[in-house]
Each structure stands twice: as C-alpha cells, then as structure tokens.
PDB file of C-alpha atoms in Angstrom:
ATOM      1  CA  GLN A   1       0.000   0.000   0.000  1.00  0.00           C
ATOM      2  CA  GLN A   2       1.515   3.272  -1.136  1.00  0.00           C
ATOM      3  CA  GLN A   3       0.698   5.670   1.656  1.00  0.00           C
ATOM      4  CA  VAL A   4       2.232   8.780   0.056  1.00  0.00           C
ATOM      5  CA  LYS A   5       1.577   9.437  -3.630  1.00  0.00           C
ATOM      6  CA  GLN A   6       3.726  11.993  -5.423  1.00  0.00           C
ATOM      7  CA  SER A   7       3.336  13.706  -8.776  1.00  0.00           C
ATOM      8  CA  PRO A   8       4.600  14.483 -11.320  1.00  0.00           C
ATOM      9  CA  GLN A   9       7.296  11.904 -11.851  1.00  0.00           C
ATOM     10  CA  SER A  10       9.400  14.427 -13.748  1.00  0.00           C
ATOM     11  CA  LEU A  11       9.255  18.154 -14.299  1.00  0.00           C
ATOM     12  CA  ILE A  12      11.047  20.564 -16.610  1.00  0.00           C
ATOM     13  CA  VAL A  13      10.972  24.254 -15.720  1.00  0.00           C
ATOM     14  CA  GLN A  14      12.674  27.279 -17.205  1.00  0.00           C
ATOM     15  CA  LYS A  15      15.068  29.287 -15.073  1.00  0.00           C
ATOM     16  CA  GLY A  16      13.113  31.803 -13.019  1.00  0.00           C
ATOM     17  CA  GLY A  17       9.899  29.805 -13.213  1.00  0.00           C
ATOM     18  CA  ILE A  18       7.880  28.159 -10.470  1.00  0.00           C
ATOM     19  CA  SER A  19       8.231  24.433  -9.809  1.00  0.00           C
ATOM     20  CA  ILE A  20       5.271  22.725  -8.170  1.00  0.00           C
ATOM     21  CA  ILE A  21       5.295  19.173  -6.824  1.00  0.00           C
ATOM     22  CA  ASN A  22       2.275  17.566  -5.218  1.00  0.00           C
ATOM     23  CA  CYS A  23       1.779  14.807  -2.676  1.00  0.00           C
ATOM     24  CA  ALA A  24      -1.247  13.086  -1.191  1.00  0.00           C
ATOM     25  CA  TYR A  25      -1.331  10.887   1.861  1.00  0.00           C
ATOM     26  CA  GLU A  26      -3.746   8.336   3.232  1.00  0.00           C
ATOM     27  CA  ASN A  27      -2.857   7.888   6.886  1.00  0.00           C
ATOM     28  CA  THR A  28      -4.538  10.576   8.990  1.00  0.00           C
ATOM     29  CA  ALA A  29      -2.163   9.753  11.860  1.00  0.00           C
ATOM     30  CA  PHE A  30       0.722  11.379   9.972  1.00  0.00           C
ATOM     31  CA  ASP A  31       1.771  14.576  11.748  1.00  0.00           C
ATOM     32  CA  TYR A  32       5.042  15.583  10.129  1.00  0.00           C
ATOM     33  CA  PHE A  33       5.536  16.310   6.432  1.00  0.00           C
ATOM     34  CA  PRO A  34       9.058  17.048   5.182  1.00  0.00           C
ATOM     35  CA  TRP A  35      10.438  17.549   1.711  1.00  0.00           C
ATOM     36  CA  TYR A  36      13.868  16.208   0.797  1.00  0.00           C
ATOM     37  CA  GLN A  37      16.222  17.116  -2.022  1.00  0.00           C
ATOM     38  CA  GLN A  38      18.541  14.458  -3.390  1.00  0.00           C
ATOM     39  CA  PHE A  39      21.419  14.855  -5.822  1.00  0.00           C
ATOM     40  CA  PRO A  40      22.811  11.815  -7.679  1.00  0.00           C
ATOM     41  CA  GLY A  41      24.952   9.636  -5.447  1.00  0.00           C
ATOM     42  CA  LYS A  42      24.018  11.552  -2.302  1.00  0.00           C
ATOM     43  CA  GLY A  43      21.636  10.967   0.564  1.00  0.00           C
ATOM     44  CA  PRO A  44      18.406  12.970   0.875  1.00  0.00           C
ATOM     45  CA  ALA A  45      18.809  16.370   2.497  1.00  0.00           C
ATOM     46  CA  LEU A  46      15.982  18.091   4.351  1.00  0.00           C
ATOM     47  CA  LEU A  47      14.624  21.161   2.537  1.00  0.00           C
ATOM     48  CA  ILE A  48      11.608  22.192   4.541  1.00  0.00           C
ATOM     49  CA  ALA A  49       8.990  20.561   6.745  1.00  0.00           C
ATOM     50  CA  ILE A  50       5.520  21.327   8.063  1.00  0.00           C
ATOM     51  CA  ARG A  51       3.239  20.155  10.852  1.00  0.00           C
ATOM     52  CA  PRO A  52      -0.543  19.866  10.221  1.00  0.00           C
ATOM     53  CA  ASP A  53      -1.419  22.793  12.490  1.00  0.00           C
ATOM     54  CA  VAL A  54      -0.372  25.319   9.816  1.00  0.00           C
ATOM     55  CA  SER A  55      -1.450  25.644   6.183  1.00  0.00           C
ATOM     56  CA  GLU A  56       1.715  27.151   4.760  1.00  0.00           C
ATOM     57  CA  LYS A  57       5.380  27.461   5.572  1.00  0.00           C
ATOM     58  CA  LYS A  58       7.934  29.461   3.644  1.00  0.00           C
ATOM     59  CA  GLU A  59      11.718  29.311   3.786  1.00  0.00           C
ATOM     60  CA  GLY A  60      13.472  31.412   1.197  1.00  0.00           C
ATOM     61  CA  ARG A  61      12.373  30.288  -2.265  1.00  0.00           C
ATOM     62  CA  PHE A  62      10.719  27.125  -0.915  1.00  0.00           C
ATOM     63  CA  THR A  63       7.099  26.999   0.281  1.00  0.00           C
ATOM     64  CA  ILE A  64       5.007  24.110   1.556  1.00  0.00           C
ATOM     65  CA  SER A  65       1.246  24.381   1.196  1.00  0.00           C
ATOM     66  CA  PHE A  66      -0.750  21.968   3.353  1.00  0.00           C
ATOM     67  CA  ASN A  67      -4.427  21.020   3.011  1.00  0.00           C
ATOM     68  CA  LYS A  68      -5.405  18.807   5.942  1.00  0.00           C
ATOM     69  CA  SER A  69      -8.980  18.162   4.803  1.00  0.00           C
ATOM     70  CA  ALA A  70      -7.843  17.045   1.362  1.00  0.00           C
ATOM     71  CA  LYS A  71      -4.842  15.169   2.792  1.00  0.00           C
ATOM     72  CA  GLN A  72      -2.563  16.886   0.312  1.00  0.00           C
ATOM     73  CA  PHE A  73       0.587  18.968   0.487  1.00  0.00           C
ATOM     74  CA  SER A  74       2.755  20.565  -2.123  1.00  0.00           C
ATOM     75  CA  LEU A  75       6.176  22.092  -2.606  1.00  0.00           C
ATOM     76  CA  HIS A  76       6.570  25.334  -4.528  1.00  0.00           C
ATOM     77  CA  ILE A  77      10.025  26.426  -5.651  1.00  0.00           C
ATOM     78  CA  MET A  78       9.974  30.070  -6.676  1.00  0.00           C
ATOM     79  CA  ASP A  79      12.513  31.565  -9.092  1.00  0.00           C
ATOM     80  CA  SER A  80      13.788  28.088  -9.941  1.00  0.00           C
ATOM     81  CA  GLN A  81      17.517  27.882 -10.684  1.00  0.00           C
ATOM     82  CA  PRO A  82      19.631  25.318 -12.569  1.00  0.00           C
ATOM     83  CA  GLY A  83      21.204  24.409  -9.220  1.00  0.00           C
ATOM     84  CA  ASP A  84      17.771  23.242  -8.060  1.00  0.00           C
ATOM     85  CA  SER A  85      17.913  20.401 -10.597  1.00  0.00           C
ATOM     86  CA  ALA A  86      17.622  17.306  -8.419  1.00  0.00           C
ATOM     87  CA  THR A  87      15.141  14.693  -7.300  1.00  0.00           C
ATOM     88  CA  TYR A  88      12.625  15.822  -4.703  1.00  0.00           C
ATOM     89  CA  PHE A  89      10.839  13.511  -2.290  1.00  0.00           C
ATOM     90  CA  CYS A  90       7.900  14.236  -0.080  1.00  0.00           C
ATOM     91  CA  ALA A  91       7.574  12.180   3.076  1.00  0.00           C
ATOM     92  CA  ALA A  92       5.381  11.761   6.115  1.00  0.00           C
ATOM     93  CA  SER A  93       5.631  10.292   9.584  1.00  0.00           C
ATOM     94  CA  LYS A  94       3.553   9.907  12.733  1.00  0.00           C
ATOM     95  CA  GLY A  95       4.991  10.830  16.093  1.00  0.00           C
ATOM     96  CA  ALA A  96       7.445  13.122  14.338  1.00  0.00           C
ATOM     97  CA  GLY A  97      11.016  12.111  15.048  1.00  0.00           C
ATOM     98  CA  ARG A  98      10.043   8.872  16.730  1.00  0.00           C
ATOM     99  CA  ARG A  99       8.702   6.866  13.785  1.00  0.00           C
ATOM    100  CA  ALA A 100      10.112   6.187  10.354  1.00  0.00           C
ATOM    101  CA  LEU A 101       9.391   8.348   7.351  1.00  0.00           C
ATOM    102  CA  THR A 102       7.223   7.061   4.512  1.00  0.00           C
ATOM    103  CA  PHE A 103       8.451   8.504   1.227  1.00  0.00           C
ATOM    104  CA  GLY A 104       6.776   9.390  -2.021  1.00  0.00           C
ATOM    105  CA  SER A 105       8.171   8.026  -5.273  1.00  0.00           C
ATOM    106  CA  GLY A 106      10.114  11.178  -6.140  1.00  0.00           C
ATOM    107  CA  THR A 107      10.039  13.946  -8.754  1.00  0.00           C
ATOM    108  CA  ARG A 108      13.006  14.552 -10.986  1.00  0.00           C
ATOM    109  CA  LEU A 109      13.245  18.307 -11.543  1.00  0.00           C
ATOM    110  CA  GLN A 110      15.249  19.790 -14.366  1.00  0.00           C
ATOM    111  CA  VAL A 111      15.626  23.566 -14.501  1.00  0.00           C
ATOM    112  CA  GLN A 112      16.732  24.732 -17.908  1.00  0.00           C
ATOM    113  CA  PRO A 113      18.981  27.810 -18.195  1.00  0.00           C
TER     114      PRO A 113
ATOM    115  CA  GLU B   1      27.360  20.565  11.215  1.00  0.00           C
ATOM    116  CA  ALA B   2      26.775  17.076  12.606  1.00  0.00           C
ATOM    117  CA  GLU B   3      26.566  14.295  10.034  1.00  0.00           C
ATOM    118  CA  VAL B   4      25.535  10.679   9.802  1.00  0.00           C
ATOM    119  CA  ALA B   5      28.605   8.711   8.726  1.00  0.00           C
ATOM    120  CA  GLN B   6      28.307   5.664   6.484  1.00  0.00           C
ATOM    121  CA  SER B   7      30.882   3.323   5.023  1.00  0.00           C
ATOM    122  CA  PRO B   8      31.799   2.117   2.559  1.00  0.00           C
ATOM    123  CA  ARG B   9      30.506   4.593  -0.041  1.00  0.00           C
ATOM    124  CA  TYR B  10      30.550   1.962  -2.755  1.00  0.00           C
ATOM    125  CA  LYS B  11      30.583  -1.828  -2.656  1.00  0.00           C
ATOM    126  CA  ILE B  12      30.653  -4.340  -5.471  1.00  0.00           C
ATOM    127  CA  THR B  13      30.103  -7.934  -4.497  1.00  0.00           C
ATOM    128  CA  GLU B  14      29.340 -11.196  -6.216  1.00  0.00           C
ATOM    129  CA  LYS B  15      26.015 -12.837  -5.632  1.00  0.00           C
ATOM    130  CA  SER B  16      25.959 -15.338  -2.780  1.00  0.00           C
ATOM    131  CA  GLN B  17      28.700 -13.412  -0.972  1.00  0.00           C
ATOM    132  CA  ALA B  18      28.247 -11.629   2.342  1.00  0.00           C
ATOM    133  CA  VAL B  19      28.354  -7.842   2.598  1.00  0.00           C
ATOM    134  CA  ALA B  20      28.159  -5.430   5.529  1.00  0.00           C
ATOM    135  CA  PHE B  21      27.489  -1.731   5.880  1.00  0.00           C
ATOM    136  CA  TRP B  22      28.286   0.521   8.803  1.00  0.00           C
ATOM    137  CA  CYS B  23      26.547   3.622  10.134  1.00  0.00           C
ATOM    138  CA  ASP B  24      27.455   6.103  12.863  1.00  0.00           C
ATOM    139  CA  PRO B  25      24.516   8.385  13.678  1.00  0.00           C
ATOM    140  CA  ILE B  26      24.612  11.924  14.978  1.00  0.00           C
ATOM    141  CA  SER B  27      25.783  11.947  18.570  1.00  0.00           C
ATOM    142  CA  GLY B  28      22.863  11.750  20.967  1.00  0.00           C
ATOM    143  CA  HIS B  29      20.356  10.522  18.402  1.00  0.00           C
ATOM    144  CA  ALA B  30      18.622   7.564  19.981  1.00  0.00           C
ATOM    145  CA  THR B  31      16.691   6.513  16.884  1.00  0.00           C
ATOM    146  CA  LEU B  32      18.466   4.999  13.893  1.00  0.00           C
ATOM    147  CA  TYR B  33      16.966   3.854  10.599  1.00  0.00           C
ATOM    148  CA  TRP B  34      18.194   1.783   7.679  1.00  0.00           C
ATOM    149  CA  TYR B  35      16.501   2.449   4.352  1.00  0.00           C
ATOM    150  CA  ARG B  36      16.937   0.842   0.943  1.00  0.00           C
ATOM    151  CA  GLN B  37      16.566   3.008  -2.142  1.00  0.00           C
ATOM    152  CA  ILE B  38      16.262   1.333  -5.517  1.00  0.00           C
ATOM    153  CA  LEU B  39      17.316   3.551  -8.399  1.00  0.00           C
ATOM    154  CA  GLY B  40      14.489   5.861  -9.414  1.00  0.00           C
ATOM    155  CA  GLN B  41      12.390   5.174  -6.312  1.00  0.00           C
ATOM    156  CA  GLY B  42      11.910   6.620  -2.853  1.00  0.00           C
ATOM    157  CA  PRO B  43      13.686   5.171   0.173  1.00  0.00           C
ATOM    158  CA  GLU B  44      11.905   2.297   1.917  1.00  0.00           C
ATOM    159  CA  LEU B  45      12.428   1.429   5.567  1.00  0.00           C
ATOM    160  CA  LEU B  46      14.258  -1.783   6.365  1.00  0.00           C
ATOM    161  CA  VAL B  47      14.692  -1.471  10.140  1.00  0.00           C
ATOM    162  CA  GLN B  48      14.315   1.087  12.931  1.00  0.00           C
ATOM    163  CA  PHE B  49      16.241   1.046  16.208  1.00  0.00           C
ATOM    164  CA  GLN B  50      15.464   2.889  19.415  1.00  0.00           C
ATOM    165  CA  ASP B  51      18.759   2.804  21.303  1.00  0.00           C
ATOM    166  CA  GLU B  52      19.836  -0.826  20.970  1.00  0.00           C
ATOM    167  CA  SER B  53      16.324  -2.250  20.511  1.00  0.00           C
ATOM    168  CA  VAL B  54      14.599  -2.998  17.222  1.00  0.00           C
ATOM    169  CA  VAL B  55      11.357  -1.009  16.952  1.00  0.00           C
ATOM    170  CA  ASP B  56      10.301  -2.057  13.457  1.00  0.00           C
ATOM    171  CA  ASP B  57      11.842  -4.688  11.213  1.00  0.00           C
ATOM    172  CA  SER B  58       8.648  -5.743   9.474  1.00  0.00           C
ATOM    173  CA  GLN B  59      10.101  -4.952   6.017  1.00  0.00           C
ATOM    174  CA  LEU B  60      13.511  -6.534   6.624  1.00  0.00           C
ATOM    175  CA  PRO B  61      14.032  -9.753   4.622  1.00  0.00           C
ATOM    176  CA  LYS B  62      15.151 -11.698   7.650  1.00  0.00           C
ATOM    177  CA  ASP B  63      16.218 -14.770   5.727  1.00  0.00           C
ATOM    178  CA  ARG B  64      19.215 -12.854   4.382  1.00  0.00           C
ATOM    179  CA  PHE B  65      19.356  -9.468   6.116  1.00  0.00           C
ATOM    180  CA  SER B  66      20.381  -8.754   9.684  1.00  0.00           C
ATOM    181  CA  ALA B  67      20.974  -5.535  11.597  1.00  0.00           C
ATOM    182  CA  GLU B  68      22.412  -4.752  14.961  1.00  0.00           C
ATOM    183  CA  ARG B  69      23.112  -1.773  17.173  1.00  0.00           C
ATOM    184  CA  LEU B  70      24.782  -3.440  20.101  1.00  0.00           C
ATOM    185  CA  LYS B  71      25.686  -0.408  22.234  1.00  0.00           C
ATOM    186  CA  GLY B  72      22.939   1.841  21.012  1.00  0.00           C
ATOM    187  CA  VAL B  73      25.334   3.992  19.003  1.00  0.00           C
ATOM    188  CA  ASP B  74      26.672   2.770  15.649  1.00  0.00           C
ATOM    189  CA  SER B  75      24.972   0.072  13.616  1.00  0.00           C
ATOM    190  CA  THR B  76      25.778  -2.614  11.083  1.00  0.00           C
ATOM    191  CA  LEU B  77      23.528  -3.967   8.344  1.00  0.00           C
ATOM    192  CA  LYS B  78      24.505  -7.313   6.842  1.00  0.00           C
ATOM    193  CA  ILE B  79      23.323  -9.221   3.794  1.00  0.00           C
ATOM    194  CA  GLN B  80      24.159 -12.898   3.433  1.00  0.00           C
ATOM    195  CA  PRO B  81      23.933 -14.170   0.785  1.00  0.00           C
ATOM    196  CA  ALA B  82      23.639 -11.188  -1.525  1.00  0.00           C
ATOM    197  CA  GLU B  83      21.322 -11.473  -4.519  1.00  0.00           C
ATOM    198  CA  LEU B  84      21.247  -9.481  -7.763  1.00  0.00           C
ATOM    199  CA  GLY B  85      18.047  -7.763  -6.639  1.00  0.00           C
ATOM    200  CA  ASP B  86      19.824  -6.326  -3.613  1.00  0.00           C
ATOM    201  CA  SER B  87      21.628  -3.809  -5.813  1.00  0.00           C
ATOM    202  CA  ALA B  88      20.541  -0.451  -4.397  1.00  0.00           C
ATOM    203  CA  MET B  89      21.568   2.491  -2.244  1.00  0.00           C
ATOM    204  CA  TYR B  90      21.491   1.693   1.452  1.00  0.00           C
ATOM    205  CA  LEU B  91      20.812   4.777   3.526  1.00  0.00           C
ATOM    206  CA  CYS B  92      21.186   5.292   7.240  1.00  0.00           C
ATOM    207  CA  ALA B  93      19.347   8.057   9.087  1.00  0.00           C
ATOM    208  CA  SER B  94      19.021   9.172  12.670  1.00  0.00           C
ATOM    209  CA  SER B  95      16.599  11.285  14.643  1.00  0.00           C
ATOM    210  CA  SER B  96      16.067  12.674  18.109  1.00  0.00           C
ATOM    211  CA  ASP B  97      13.044  13.332  20.270  1.00  0.00           C
ATOM    212  CA  ARG B  98      14.436  16.718  21.258  1.00  0.00           C
ATOM    213  CA  VAL B  99      14.555  18.274  17.803  1.00  0.00           C
ATOM    214  CA  ILE B 100      12.156  17.082  15.107  1.00  0.00           C
ATOM    215  CA  GLY B 101      13.972  16.025  11.982  1.00  0.00           C
ATOM    216  CA  TYR B 102      15.722  13.160  10.316  1.00  0.00           C
ATOM    217  CA  THR B 103      19.293  13.360   9.049  1.00  0.00           C
ATOM    218  CA  PHE B 104      20.484  11.003   6.343  1.00  0.00           C
ATOM    219  CA  GLY B 105      23.962   9.794   5.569  1.00  0.00           C
ATOM    220  CA  SER B 106      25.378   9.760   2.051  1.00  0.00           C
ATOM    221  CA  GLY B 107      24.582   6.081   1.688  1.00  0.00           C
ATOM    222  CA  THR B 108      26.343   2.964   0.466  1.00  0.00           C
ATOM    223  CA  ARG B 109      25.840   2.109  -3.195  1.00  0.00           C
ATOM    224  CA  LEU B 110      25.757  -1.695  -3.477  1.00  0.00           C
ATOM    225  CA  THR B 111      26.163  -3.458  -6.787  1.00  0.00           C
ATOM    226  CA  VAL B 112      25.722  -7.227  -6.831  1.00  0.00           C
ATOM    227  CA  VAL B 113      27.200  -8.932  -9.894  1.00  0.00           C
TER     228      VAL B 113
END
C-alpha cells in the first residue's frame, strides 16, 4: 500500500519559473511532512517541513502548502535555478522524530537555463 | 554541522557473498533507521532502532538481512547471501526526540554482480 503518492514523476521548468510538486497521503495519523532534495549519489537532504497545524510554511524560495482536509501537500520552488535540478521527495511520519518516514516516489526536476 | 557517517561509499560484491554496511549516527540521536533506495524510487524502511532495541523490522528480509546496534550507538547492516536484486543504495538516518527532523547519511551504493 503506497501511503504517500507523489506527482509528477518528472518536471522541466525554465530558469526563473515556479516548480510545483504535489503529494497526497492516506494515513490521517501522519503529523510531520518534510520535503527532501537528493542529488545523484548523495543521501536525501531536508529542505523544509511542516506540521498539520499550519497551512503554509515558507523558507526562502521554498514553500510548503498543506491542506489537511484534502490530505494533500505541495512544494513550490519560486525563481527556480539550474542548481535546483535534483530529485525531490515528499515524506510523512507519525509521532514526528520517533517513527520512520514514509516517502513518495520522487520527482526529478530539471531547470533549464 | 553534525553528520551521519556511512561506510563504505561503494561496494561491489558477487552474488551469494556476504556484505556489511556501517553507520554512525549523529551523537545523541537515539533513533536509527536503515533504508533501501532502488534507483528511481523513494527510500523504503528496512529497520528502525530505538537505542539498541529494534522497533520495526517488518520490512527486513530476515532470511538474508540482519541488523544490529549493540551499544545503542553505531549500527551494522549485513546481507548474506547477496542477490542481484539487492543492488541499491542503502541509507542510514538518525533522529532525536528533542529536535524534530531526520538526518540522512550519504549512503552505500551496493552493486551485486
């Protein structure tokens, strides 16, 4: 059972554009929703995370939008840069920090110069 | 900045051979996770430790995989015998109750030939 569904599988954006990646979850017990960035040959690195008590969180060019009723959350990358080209994973966990993360399938982002 | 250390970075082994991976989590992190990431997919949990105790190993193929964290600090994941389908990135992560977040190591890329 895939508990976190991520789309799109791949995304091509022009430099300066907005990249949007969406995730949906099934388990209402999830209470921590991070996004990870992964470059080839490297481990995932935390970008930004949100708890379900807020609907939006912004850190620099990265914003998470969270819709608890729809069980969906999304990552927006503003002013996308070629250096943002990587694979992005959404994830979720319950008992944040005490239980394992369940990951989405990943989105390969390519930002064209 | 504190890091999760993993070794080796790369490992090539013949099928039916034994292989082992090592992880040293961030100091003070009581929870340690081993994930397997097949190329093009999201990481999937193999085993979770709380201190030296296994919390969740429901997805660990116990006929060939074993994991230990004897002193509640570093951990070893072993595969014996390795199969072609075990080729993947093996990621270690750690977390703490005090600060929400999961930190991943750079992983061990295993190729079984």
